[in-house]
Short mmCIF file of C-alpha atoms and ligand atoms in Angstrom, two decimals:
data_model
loop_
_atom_site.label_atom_id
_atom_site.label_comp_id
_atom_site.label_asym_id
_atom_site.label_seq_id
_atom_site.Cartn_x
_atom_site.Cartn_y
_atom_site.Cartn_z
CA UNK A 68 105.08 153.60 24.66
CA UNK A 69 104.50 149.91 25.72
CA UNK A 70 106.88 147.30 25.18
CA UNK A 71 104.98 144.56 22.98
CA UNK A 72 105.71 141.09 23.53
CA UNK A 73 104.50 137.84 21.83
CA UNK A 74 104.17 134.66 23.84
CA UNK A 75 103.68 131.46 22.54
CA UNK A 76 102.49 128.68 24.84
CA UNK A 77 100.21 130.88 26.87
CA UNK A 78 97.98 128.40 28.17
CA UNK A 79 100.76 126.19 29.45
CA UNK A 80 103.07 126.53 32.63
CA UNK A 81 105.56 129.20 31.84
CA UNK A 82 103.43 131.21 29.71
CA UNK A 83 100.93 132.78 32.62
CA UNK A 84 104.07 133.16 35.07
CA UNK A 85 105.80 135.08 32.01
CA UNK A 86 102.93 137.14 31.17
CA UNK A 87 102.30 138.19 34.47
CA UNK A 88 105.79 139.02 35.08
CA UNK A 89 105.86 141.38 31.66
CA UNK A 90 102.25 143.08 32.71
CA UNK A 91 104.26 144.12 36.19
CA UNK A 92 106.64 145.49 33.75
CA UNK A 93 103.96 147.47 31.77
CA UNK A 94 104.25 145.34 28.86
CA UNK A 95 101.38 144.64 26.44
CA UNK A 96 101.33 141.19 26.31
CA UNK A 97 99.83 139.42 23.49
CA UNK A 98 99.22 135.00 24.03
CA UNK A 99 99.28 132.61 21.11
CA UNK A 100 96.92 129.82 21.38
CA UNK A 101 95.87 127.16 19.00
CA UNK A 102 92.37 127.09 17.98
CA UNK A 103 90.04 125.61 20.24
CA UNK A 104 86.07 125.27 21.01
CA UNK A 105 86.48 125.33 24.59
CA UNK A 106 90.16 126.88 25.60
CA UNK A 107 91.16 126.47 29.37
CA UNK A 108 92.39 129.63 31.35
CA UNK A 109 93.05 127.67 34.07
CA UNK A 110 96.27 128.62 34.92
CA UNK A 111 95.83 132.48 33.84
CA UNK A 112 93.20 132.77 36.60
CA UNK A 113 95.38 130.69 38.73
CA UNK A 114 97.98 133.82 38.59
CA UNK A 115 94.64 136.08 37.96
CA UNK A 116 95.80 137.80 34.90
CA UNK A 117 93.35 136.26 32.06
CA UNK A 118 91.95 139.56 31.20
CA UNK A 119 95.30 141.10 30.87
CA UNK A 120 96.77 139.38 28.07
CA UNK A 121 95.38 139.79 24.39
CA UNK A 122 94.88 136.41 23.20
CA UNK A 123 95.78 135.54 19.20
CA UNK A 124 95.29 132.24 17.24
CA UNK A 125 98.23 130.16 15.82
CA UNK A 126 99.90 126.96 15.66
CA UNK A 127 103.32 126.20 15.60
CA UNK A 128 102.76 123.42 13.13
CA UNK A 129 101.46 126.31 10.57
CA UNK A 130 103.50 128.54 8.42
CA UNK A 131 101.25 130.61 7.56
CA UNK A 132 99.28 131.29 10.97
CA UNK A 133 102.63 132.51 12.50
CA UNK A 134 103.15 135.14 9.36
CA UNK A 135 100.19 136.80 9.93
CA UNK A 136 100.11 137.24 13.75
CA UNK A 137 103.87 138.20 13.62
CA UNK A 138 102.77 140.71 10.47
CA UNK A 139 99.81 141.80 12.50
CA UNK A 140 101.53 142.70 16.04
CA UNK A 141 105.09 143.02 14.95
CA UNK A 142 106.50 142.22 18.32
CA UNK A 143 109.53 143.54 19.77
CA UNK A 144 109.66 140.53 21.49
CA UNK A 145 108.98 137.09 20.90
CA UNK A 146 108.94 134.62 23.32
CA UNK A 147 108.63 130.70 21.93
CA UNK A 148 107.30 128.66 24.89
CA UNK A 149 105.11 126.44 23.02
CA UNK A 150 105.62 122.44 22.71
CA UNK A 151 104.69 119.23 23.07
CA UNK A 152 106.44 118.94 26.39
CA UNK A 153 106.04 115.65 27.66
CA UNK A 154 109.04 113.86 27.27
CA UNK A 155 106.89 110.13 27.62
CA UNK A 156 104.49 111.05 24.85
CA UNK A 157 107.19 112.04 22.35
CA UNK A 158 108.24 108.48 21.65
CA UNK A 159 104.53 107.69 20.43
CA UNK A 160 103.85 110.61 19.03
CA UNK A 161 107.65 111.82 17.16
CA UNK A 162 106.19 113.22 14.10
CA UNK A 163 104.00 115.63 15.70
CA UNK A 164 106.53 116.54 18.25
CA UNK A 165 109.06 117.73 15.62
CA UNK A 166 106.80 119.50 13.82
CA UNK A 167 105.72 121.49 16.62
CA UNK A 168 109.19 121.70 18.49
CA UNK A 169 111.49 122.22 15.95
CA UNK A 170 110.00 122.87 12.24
CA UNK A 171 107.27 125.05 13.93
CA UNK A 172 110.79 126.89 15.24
CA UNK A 173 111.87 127.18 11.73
CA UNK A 174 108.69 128.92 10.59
CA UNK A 175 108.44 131.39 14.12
CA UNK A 176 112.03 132.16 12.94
CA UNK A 177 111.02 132.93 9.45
CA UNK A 178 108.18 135.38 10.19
CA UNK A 179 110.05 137.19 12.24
CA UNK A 180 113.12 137.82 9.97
CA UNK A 181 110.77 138.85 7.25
CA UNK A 182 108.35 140.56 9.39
CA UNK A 183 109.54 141.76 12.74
CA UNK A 184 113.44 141.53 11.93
CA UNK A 185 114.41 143.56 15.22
CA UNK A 186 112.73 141.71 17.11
CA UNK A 187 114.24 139.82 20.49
CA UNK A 188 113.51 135.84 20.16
CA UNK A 189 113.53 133.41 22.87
CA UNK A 190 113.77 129.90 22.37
CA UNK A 191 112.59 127.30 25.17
CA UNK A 192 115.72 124.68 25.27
CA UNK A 193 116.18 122.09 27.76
CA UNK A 194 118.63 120.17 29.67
CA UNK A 195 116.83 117.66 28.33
CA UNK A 196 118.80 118.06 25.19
CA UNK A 197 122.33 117.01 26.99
CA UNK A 198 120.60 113.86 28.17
CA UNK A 199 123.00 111.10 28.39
CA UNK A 200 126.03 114.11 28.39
CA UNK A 201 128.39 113.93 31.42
CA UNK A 202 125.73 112.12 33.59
CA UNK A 203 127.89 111.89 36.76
CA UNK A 204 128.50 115.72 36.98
CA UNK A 205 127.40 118.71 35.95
CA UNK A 206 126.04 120.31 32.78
CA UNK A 207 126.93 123.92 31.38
CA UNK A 208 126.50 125.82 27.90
CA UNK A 209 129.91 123.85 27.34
CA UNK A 210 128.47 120.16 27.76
CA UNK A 211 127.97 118.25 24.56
CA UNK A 212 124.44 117.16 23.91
CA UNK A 213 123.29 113.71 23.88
CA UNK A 214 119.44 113.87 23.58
CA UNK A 215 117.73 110.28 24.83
CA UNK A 216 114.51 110.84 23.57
CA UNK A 217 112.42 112.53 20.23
CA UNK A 218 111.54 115.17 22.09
CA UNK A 219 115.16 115.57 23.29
CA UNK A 220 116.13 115.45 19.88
CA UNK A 221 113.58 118.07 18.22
CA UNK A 222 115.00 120.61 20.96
CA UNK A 223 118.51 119.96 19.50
CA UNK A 224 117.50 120.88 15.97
CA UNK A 225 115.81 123.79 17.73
CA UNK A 226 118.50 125.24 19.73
CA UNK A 227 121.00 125.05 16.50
CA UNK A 228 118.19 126.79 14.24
CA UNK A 229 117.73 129.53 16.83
CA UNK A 230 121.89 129.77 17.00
CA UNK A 231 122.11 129.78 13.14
CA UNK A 232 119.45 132.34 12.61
CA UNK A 233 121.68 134.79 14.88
CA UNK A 234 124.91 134.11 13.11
CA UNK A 235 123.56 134.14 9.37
CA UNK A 236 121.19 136.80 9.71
CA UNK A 237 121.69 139.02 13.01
CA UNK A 238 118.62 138.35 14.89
CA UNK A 239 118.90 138.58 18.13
CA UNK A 240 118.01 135.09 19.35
CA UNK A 241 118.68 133.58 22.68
CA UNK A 242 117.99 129.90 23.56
CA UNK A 243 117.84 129.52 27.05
CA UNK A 244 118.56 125.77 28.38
CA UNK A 245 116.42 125.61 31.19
CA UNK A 246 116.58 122.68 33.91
CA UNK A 247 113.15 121.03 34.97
CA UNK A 248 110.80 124.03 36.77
CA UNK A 249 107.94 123.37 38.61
CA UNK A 250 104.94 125.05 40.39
CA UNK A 251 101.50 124.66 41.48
CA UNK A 252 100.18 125.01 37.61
CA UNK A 253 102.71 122.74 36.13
CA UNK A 254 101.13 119.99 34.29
CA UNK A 255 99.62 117.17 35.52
CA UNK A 256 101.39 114.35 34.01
CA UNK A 257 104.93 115.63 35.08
CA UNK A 258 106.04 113.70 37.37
CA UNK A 259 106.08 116.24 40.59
CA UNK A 260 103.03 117.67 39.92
CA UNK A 261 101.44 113.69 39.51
CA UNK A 262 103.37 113.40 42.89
CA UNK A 263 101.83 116.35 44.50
CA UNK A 264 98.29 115.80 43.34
CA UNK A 265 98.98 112.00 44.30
CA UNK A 266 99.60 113.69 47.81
CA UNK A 267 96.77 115.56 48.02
CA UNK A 268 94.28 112.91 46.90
CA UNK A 269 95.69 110.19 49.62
CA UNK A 270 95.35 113.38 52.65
CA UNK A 271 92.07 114.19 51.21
CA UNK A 272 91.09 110.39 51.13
CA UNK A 273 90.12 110.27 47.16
CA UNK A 274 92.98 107.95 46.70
CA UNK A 275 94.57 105.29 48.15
CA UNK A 276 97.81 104.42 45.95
CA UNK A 277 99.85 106.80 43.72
CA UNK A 278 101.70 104.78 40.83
CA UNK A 279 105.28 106.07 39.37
CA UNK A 280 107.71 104.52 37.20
CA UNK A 281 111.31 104.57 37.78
CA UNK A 282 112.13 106.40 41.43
CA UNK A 283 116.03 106.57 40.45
CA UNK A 284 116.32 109.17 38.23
CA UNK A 285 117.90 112.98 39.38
CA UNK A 286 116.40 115.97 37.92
CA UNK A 287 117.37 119.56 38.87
CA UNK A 288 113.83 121.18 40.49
CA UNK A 289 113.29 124.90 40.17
CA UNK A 290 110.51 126.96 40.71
CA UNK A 291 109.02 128.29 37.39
CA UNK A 292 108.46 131.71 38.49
CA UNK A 293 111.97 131.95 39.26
CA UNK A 294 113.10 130.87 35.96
CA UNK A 295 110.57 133.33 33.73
CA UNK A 296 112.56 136.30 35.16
CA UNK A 297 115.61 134.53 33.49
CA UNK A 298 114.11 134.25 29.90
CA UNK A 299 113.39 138.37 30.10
CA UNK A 300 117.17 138.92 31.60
CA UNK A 301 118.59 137.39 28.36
CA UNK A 302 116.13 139.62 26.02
CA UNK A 303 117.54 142.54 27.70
CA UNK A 304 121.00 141.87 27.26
CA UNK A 305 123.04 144.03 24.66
CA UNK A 306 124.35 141.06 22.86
CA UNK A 307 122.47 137.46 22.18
CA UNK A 308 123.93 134.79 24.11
CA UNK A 309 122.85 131.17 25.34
CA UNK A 310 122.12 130.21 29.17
CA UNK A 311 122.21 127.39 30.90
CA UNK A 312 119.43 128.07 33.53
CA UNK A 313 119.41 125.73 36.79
CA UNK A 314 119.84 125.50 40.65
CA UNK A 315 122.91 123.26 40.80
CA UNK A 316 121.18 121.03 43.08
CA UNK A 317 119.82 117.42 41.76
CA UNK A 318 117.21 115.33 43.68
CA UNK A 319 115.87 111.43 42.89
CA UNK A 320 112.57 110.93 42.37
CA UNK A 321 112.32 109.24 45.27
CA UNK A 322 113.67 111.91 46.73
CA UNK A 323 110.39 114.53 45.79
CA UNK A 324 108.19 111.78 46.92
CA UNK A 325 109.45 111.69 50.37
CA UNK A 326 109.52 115.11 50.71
CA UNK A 327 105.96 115.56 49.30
CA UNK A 328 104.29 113.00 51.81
CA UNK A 329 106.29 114.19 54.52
CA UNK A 330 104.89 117.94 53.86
CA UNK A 331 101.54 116.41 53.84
CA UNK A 332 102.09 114.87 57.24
CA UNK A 333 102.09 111.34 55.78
CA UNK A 334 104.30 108.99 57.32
CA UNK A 335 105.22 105.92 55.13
CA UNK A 336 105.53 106.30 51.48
CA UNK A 337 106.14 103.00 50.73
CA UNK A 338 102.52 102.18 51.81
CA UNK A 339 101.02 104.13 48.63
CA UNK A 340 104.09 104.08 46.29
CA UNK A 341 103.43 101.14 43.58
CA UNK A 342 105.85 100.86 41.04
CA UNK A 343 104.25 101.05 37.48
CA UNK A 344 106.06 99.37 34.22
CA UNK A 345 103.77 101.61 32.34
CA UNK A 346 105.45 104.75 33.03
CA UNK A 347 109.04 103.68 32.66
CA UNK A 348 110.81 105.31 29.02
CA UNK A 349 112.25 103.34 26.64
CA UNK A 350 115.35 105.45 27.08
CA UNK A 351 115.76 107.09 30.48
CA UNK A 352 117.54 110.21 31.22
CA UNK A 353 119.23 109.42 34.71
CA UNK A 354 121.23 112.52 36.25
CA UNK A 355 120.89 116.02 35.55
CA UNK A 356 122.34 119.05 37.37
CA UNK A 357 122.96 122.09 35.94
CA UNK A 358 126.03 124.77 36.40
CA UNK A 359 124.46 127.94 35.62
CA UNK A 360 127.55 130.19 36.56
CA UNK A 361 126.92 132.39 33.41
CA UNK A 362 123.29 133.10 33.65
CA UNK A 363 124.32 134.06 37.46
CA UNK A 364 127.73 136.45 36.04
CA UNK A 365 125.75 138.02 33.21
CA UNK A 366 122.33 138.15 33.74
CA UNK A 367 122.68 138.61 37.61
CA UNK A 368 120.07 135.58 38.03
CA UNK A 369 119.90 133.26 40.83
CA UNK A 370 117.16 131.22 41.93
CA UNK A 371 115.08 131.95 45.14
CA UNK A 372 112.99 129.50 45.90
CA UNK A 373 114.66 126.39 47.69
CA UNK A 374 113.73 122.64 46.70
CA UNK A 375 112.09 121.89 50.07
CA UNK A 376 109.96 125.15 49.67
CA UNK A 377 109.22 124.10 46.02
CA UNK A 378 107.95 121.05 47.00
CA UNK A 379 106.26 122.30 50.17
CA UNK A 380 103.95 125.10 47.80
CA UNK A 381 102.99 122.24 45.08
CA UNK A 382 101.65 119.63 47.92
CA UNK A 383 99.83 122.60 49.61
CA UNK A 384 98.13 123.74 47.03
CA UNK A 385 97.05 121.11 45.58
CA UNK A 386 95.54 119.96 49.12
CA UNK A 387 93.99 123.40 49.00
CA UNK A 388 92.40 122.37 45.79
CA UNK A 389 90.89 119.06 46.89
CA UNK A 390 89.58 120.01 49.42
CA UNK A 391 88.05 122.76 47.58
CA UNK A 392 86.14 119.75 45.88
CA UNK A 393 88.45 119.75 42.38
CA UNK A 394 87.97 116.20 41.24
P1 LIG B 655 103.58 123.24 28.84
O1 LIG B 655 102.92 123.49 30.15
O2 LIG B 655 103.44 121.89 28.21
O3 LIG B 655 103.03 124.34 27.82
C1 LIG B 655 103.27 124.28 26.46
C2 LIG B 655 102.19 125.05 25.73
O4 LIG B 655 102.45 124.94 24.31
C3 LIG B 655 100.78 124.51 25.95
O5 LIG B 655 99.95 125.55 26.40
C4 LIG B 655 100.35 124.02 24.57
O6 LIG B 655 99.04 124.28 24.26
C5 LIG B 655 101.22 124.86 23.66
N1 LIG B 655 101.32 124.21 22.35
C6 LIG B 655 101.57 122.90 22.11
N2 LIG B 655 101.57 122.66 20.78
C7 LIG B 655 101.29 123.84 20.18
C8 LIG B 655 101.15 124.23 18.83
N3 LIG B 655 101.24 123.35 17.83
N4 LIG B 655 100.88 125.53 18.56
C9 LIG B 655 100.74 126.41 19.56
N5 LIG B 655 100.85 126.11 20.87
C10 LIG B 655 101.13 124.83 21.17
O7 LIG B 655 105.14 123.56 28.92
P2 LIG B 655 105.93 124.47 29.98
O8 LIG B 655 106.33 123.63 31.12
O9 LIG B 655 105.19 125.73 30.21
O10 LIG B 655 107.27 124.75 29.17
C11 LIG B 655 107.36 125.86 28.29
C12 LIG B 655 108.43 125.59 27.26
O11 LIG B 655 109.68 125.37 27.91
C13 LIG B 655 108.20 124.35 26.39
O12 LIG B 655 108.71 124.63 25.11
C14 LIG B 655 109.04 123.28 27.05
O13 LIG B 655 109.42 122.30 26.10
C15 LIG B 655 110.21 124.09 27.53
N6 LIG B 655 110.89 123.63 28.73
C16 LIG B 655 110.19 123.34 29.84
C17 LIG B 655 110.85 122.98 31.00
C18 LIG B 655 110.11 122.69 32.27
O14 LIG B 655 110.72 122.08 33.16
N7 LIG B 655 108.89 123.14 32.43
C19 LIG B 655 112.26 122.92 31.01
C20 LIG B 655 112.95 123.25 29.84
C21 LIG B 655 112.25 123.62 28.71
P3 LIG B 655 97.84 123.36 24.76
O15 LIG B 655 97.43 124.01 26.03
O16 LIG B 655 96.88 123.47 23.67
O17 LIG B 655 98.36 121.97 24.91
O1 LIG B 656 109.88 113.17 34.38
C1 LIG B 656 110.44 109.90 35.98
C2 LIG B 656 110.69 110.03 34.50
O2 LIG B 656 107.95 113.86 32.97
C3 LIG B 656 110.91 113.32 35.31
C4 LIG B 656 109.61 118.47 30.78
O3 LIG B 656 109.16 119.72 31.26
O4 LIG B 656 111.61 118.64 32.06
C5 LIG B 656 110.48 117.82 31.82
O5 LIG B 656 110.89 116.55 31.33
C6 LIG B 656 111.48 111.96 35.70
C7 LIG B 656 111.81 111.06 34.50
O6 LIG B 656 109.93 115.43 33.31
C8 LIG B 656 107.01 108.86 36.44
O7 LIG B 656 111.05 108.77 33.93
C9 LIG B 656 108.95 108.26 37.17
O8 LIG B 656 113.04 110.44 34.74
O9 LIG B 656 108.39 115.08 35.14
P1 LIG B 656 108.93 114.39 33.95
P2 LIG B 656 111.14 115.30 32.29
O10 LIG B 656 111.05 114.07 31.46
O11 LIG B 656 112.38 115.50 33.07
C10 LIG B 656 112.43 118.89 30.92
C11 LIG B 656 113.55 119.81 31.34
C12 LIG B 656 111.67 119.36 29.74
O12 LIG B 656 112.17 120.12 28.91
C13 LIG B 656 110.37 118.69 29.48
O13 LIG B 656 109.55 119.49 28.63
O14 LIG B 656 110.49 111.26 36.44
N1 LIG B 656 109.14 109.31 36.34
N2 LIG B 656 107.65 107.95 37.24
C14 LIG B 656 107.96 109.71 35.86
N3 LIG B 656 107.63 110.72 35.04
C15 LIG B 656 106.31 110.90 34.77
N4 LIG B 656 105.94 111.93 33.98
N5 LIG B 656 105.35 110.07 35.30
C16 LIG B 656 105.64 109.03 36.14
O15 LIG B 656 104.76 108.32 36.60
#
C-alpha cells in the first residue's frame, strides 16, 4: 500500500521539491491549494510533476475546509508548508499573517487529532523566529527566540502549538526550524531570487539597475531541495523531536550579489546596485547562522549543495529563462 501524504503550500517553493521527492518514494501525494480561478503550476512543471500530485482545496485561515480534507484523505502524513512567507509584507499585513501562520496551525492541528490522530505532522518553523537571539554566533534548538517581525512572531506561537499538541495529546509533531533555502523556483520577492532575476535581466539587457535595501544583513543560504529531504527524515523518526535545519555558513547580502553578477560574467556591481529606502524593515534581522549538529547526529542530514553552487544554479536559470523570452 502507498504511503499518503498531505501537503499544504503546494504551489509555493518547498511544496513541488517535497512532492517530488515523496512521488520518488512511491508516495501518493495529495496538494492543498486555496481556491482560485486561475491557479499557477508554475513551479510543479518547473520540477515536471503537476500531473502527479492530487490537488485538494483549503485554506489555512478556515476551520472547517481543513476538517473535511483531513476527514476525506486521512493522511498518514501531514506536511504544513503553507504561509504568508514574506517577512516585509507581514508588518502591513499582521492580521492576515497570524491567521494563516499560526491560528490556521491551530485548526490543521485540530483536524488531525480528531480525524487522522496517527498521523505524522510537520510544522514549517524558521530561524526567523530566533531573530534578534545570539546575533554574533550561532543558533541551535537551544537558542532562545527573539522574533523581530509579525511574521517572526506568528511562527513562535506556531512552533509552541505544534510542541504542545505532542506533549498534551501524543501526536507526533515535529517543527523543523529551517534556515533561509533557496532555488531556481523560490519566490520572486525574496531577496536572492530578486537578485538573480535582477542578474539575468541586466545580461539579457531588459534592465539596467537592480534596487535592494539593506546589503548588511547575514542569512544562512541553502538549497531547498536539500532541505525537503530533512522535513521527511524527521517524519520517519521513531520519536517526535525538533531540528534546527541549516548549513552553518552565513553570507551578507552583499555578499550573494557579488557572487550572482560575477556568475553572470558581470564585472562591477556597484554600477547597477541602487540602494532603495523602500525595501529596508522596520525591524531588521541582522545575523543568522545556524548549528544544525542534531539534524546531522539523528537524522543523518547534511546539506549538499555549496553556497557558490546555490547561487551559480539560481543566476543560470534564470538567464535561461530570459532569454527564453519570460518577461
Ligand atoms: P512560499 O513559496 O511562500 O509558499 C507558501 C505557500 O503557502 C504558497 O503556495 C501559498 O499559496 C500558500 N498559502 C498561503 N496562504 C495560504 C492559505 N491561507 N491557505 C493555504 N495555502 C496558503 O514559501 P516556501 O519558501 O515554500 O516555504 C514553505 C514554508 O516554510 C512556509 O511556511 C515558510 O514560512 C516556511 N519557511 C521557509 C523558509 C525558506 O527559506 N524558504 C525557511 C523557513 C521556513 P499561494 O500560492 O496562493 O500564495
Ligand atoms: O530577506 C534583505 C532583507 O526577504 C533576506 C523567508 O523565506 O527566510 C525568508 O525570510 C534579507 C533581509 O528573506 C532586499 O532586509 C535587502 O535582511 O529574502 P528575504 P527573509 O526575510 O530572511 C526565512 C527563514 C523565512 O522563514 C521566510 O519565510 O535581505 N534585503 N534588500 C531584501 N529583502 C528583500 N526581500 N528585498 C530586497 O530588496
Amino acid at each position: 500500500m502507498k504511503k499518503t501524504a498531505l501537503i499544504t503550500g503546494i504551489l509555493g517553493q518547498d511544496g513541488p521539491y517535497l512532492a517530488k521527492l515523496l512521488l520518488e518514494k512511491d508516495y501518493k501525494v495529495y496538494g492543498l491549494m486555496r481556491r482560485y480561478s486561475k491557479p499557477n503550476f508554475e513551479h510543479l512543471d518547473y520540477l515536471g510533476i503537476t500531473d502527479k500530485v492530487d490537488f485538494v482545496e483549503g485554506d489555512l485561515a478556515d476551520e472547517a475546509s481543513l476538517i473535511n480534507v483531513v476527514k476525506s484523505i486521512r493522511p498518514q502524513e501531514v506536511y504544513n508548508l503553507a504561509a504568508q512567507s514574506f517577512v516585509g509584507a507581514s508588518w502591513e499585513q499582521a492580521k492576515i499573517t497570524t491567521e494563516i501562520n499560526a491560528v490556521g496551525v491551530l485548526y490543521l492541528l485540530n483536524a488531525i487529532k480528531f480525524f487522522s490522530p496517527t498521523a505524522k505532522f510537520y510544522q514549517a518553523s524558521t530561524s526567523e523566529m530566533f531573530g534578534l537571539a545570539n546575533d554574533d554566533g550561532y543558533q541551535d534548538e537551544n537558542t532562545c527566540f527573539h522574533p523581530r517581525s509579525p511574521y517572526g512572531v506568528s511562527k513562535v506561537y506556531a512552533h509552541w502549538m505544534t510542541v504542545n499538541f505532542r506533549e498534551s495529546y501524543n501526536l507526533f509533531a515535529v517543527s523543523g526550524i529551517l534556515f533561509n533555502h533557496e532555488s531556481p523556483i523560490r519566490g520572486i520577492q525574496f531577496v536572492t531570487r530578486k537578485i538573480t532575476d535582477g542578474v539575468a535581466k541586466i545580461k539579457t539587457g531588459k534592465a539596467t539597475e537592480l534596487r535592494l535595501g539593506a546589503l548588511e544583513p547575514k542569512r544562512d543560504w541553502g538549497f531547498a531541495g536539500d532541505y525537503v529531504e530533512a522535513m521527511w527524515m524527521m517524519l520517519q523518526q521513531d520519536e517526535p523531536d525538533d531540528y534546527v535545519i541549516a548549513t552553518g555558513q552565513t553570507h551578507s547580502v552583499q555578499e550573494f550579489v557579488e557572487l550572482a553578477f560575477k556568475s553572470a560574467g558581470l564585472d562591477d556591481w556597484k554600477k547597477y546596485v541602487k540602494n532603495d529606502p523602500r525595501f529596508k524593515r522596520p525591524a531588521e534581522v541582522p545575523h543568522l547562522c545556524g548549528r544544525a549538529d542534531k539534524a546531522r547526529q539523528k537524522l543523518g542530514w547534511s546539506p549538499k549543495v555549496s553556497f557558490e553552487e546555490l547561487v551559480k544554479m539560481m543566476v543560470e536559470a534564470d538567464i535561461k529563462r530570459h532569454e527564453m523570452g519570460s518577461r
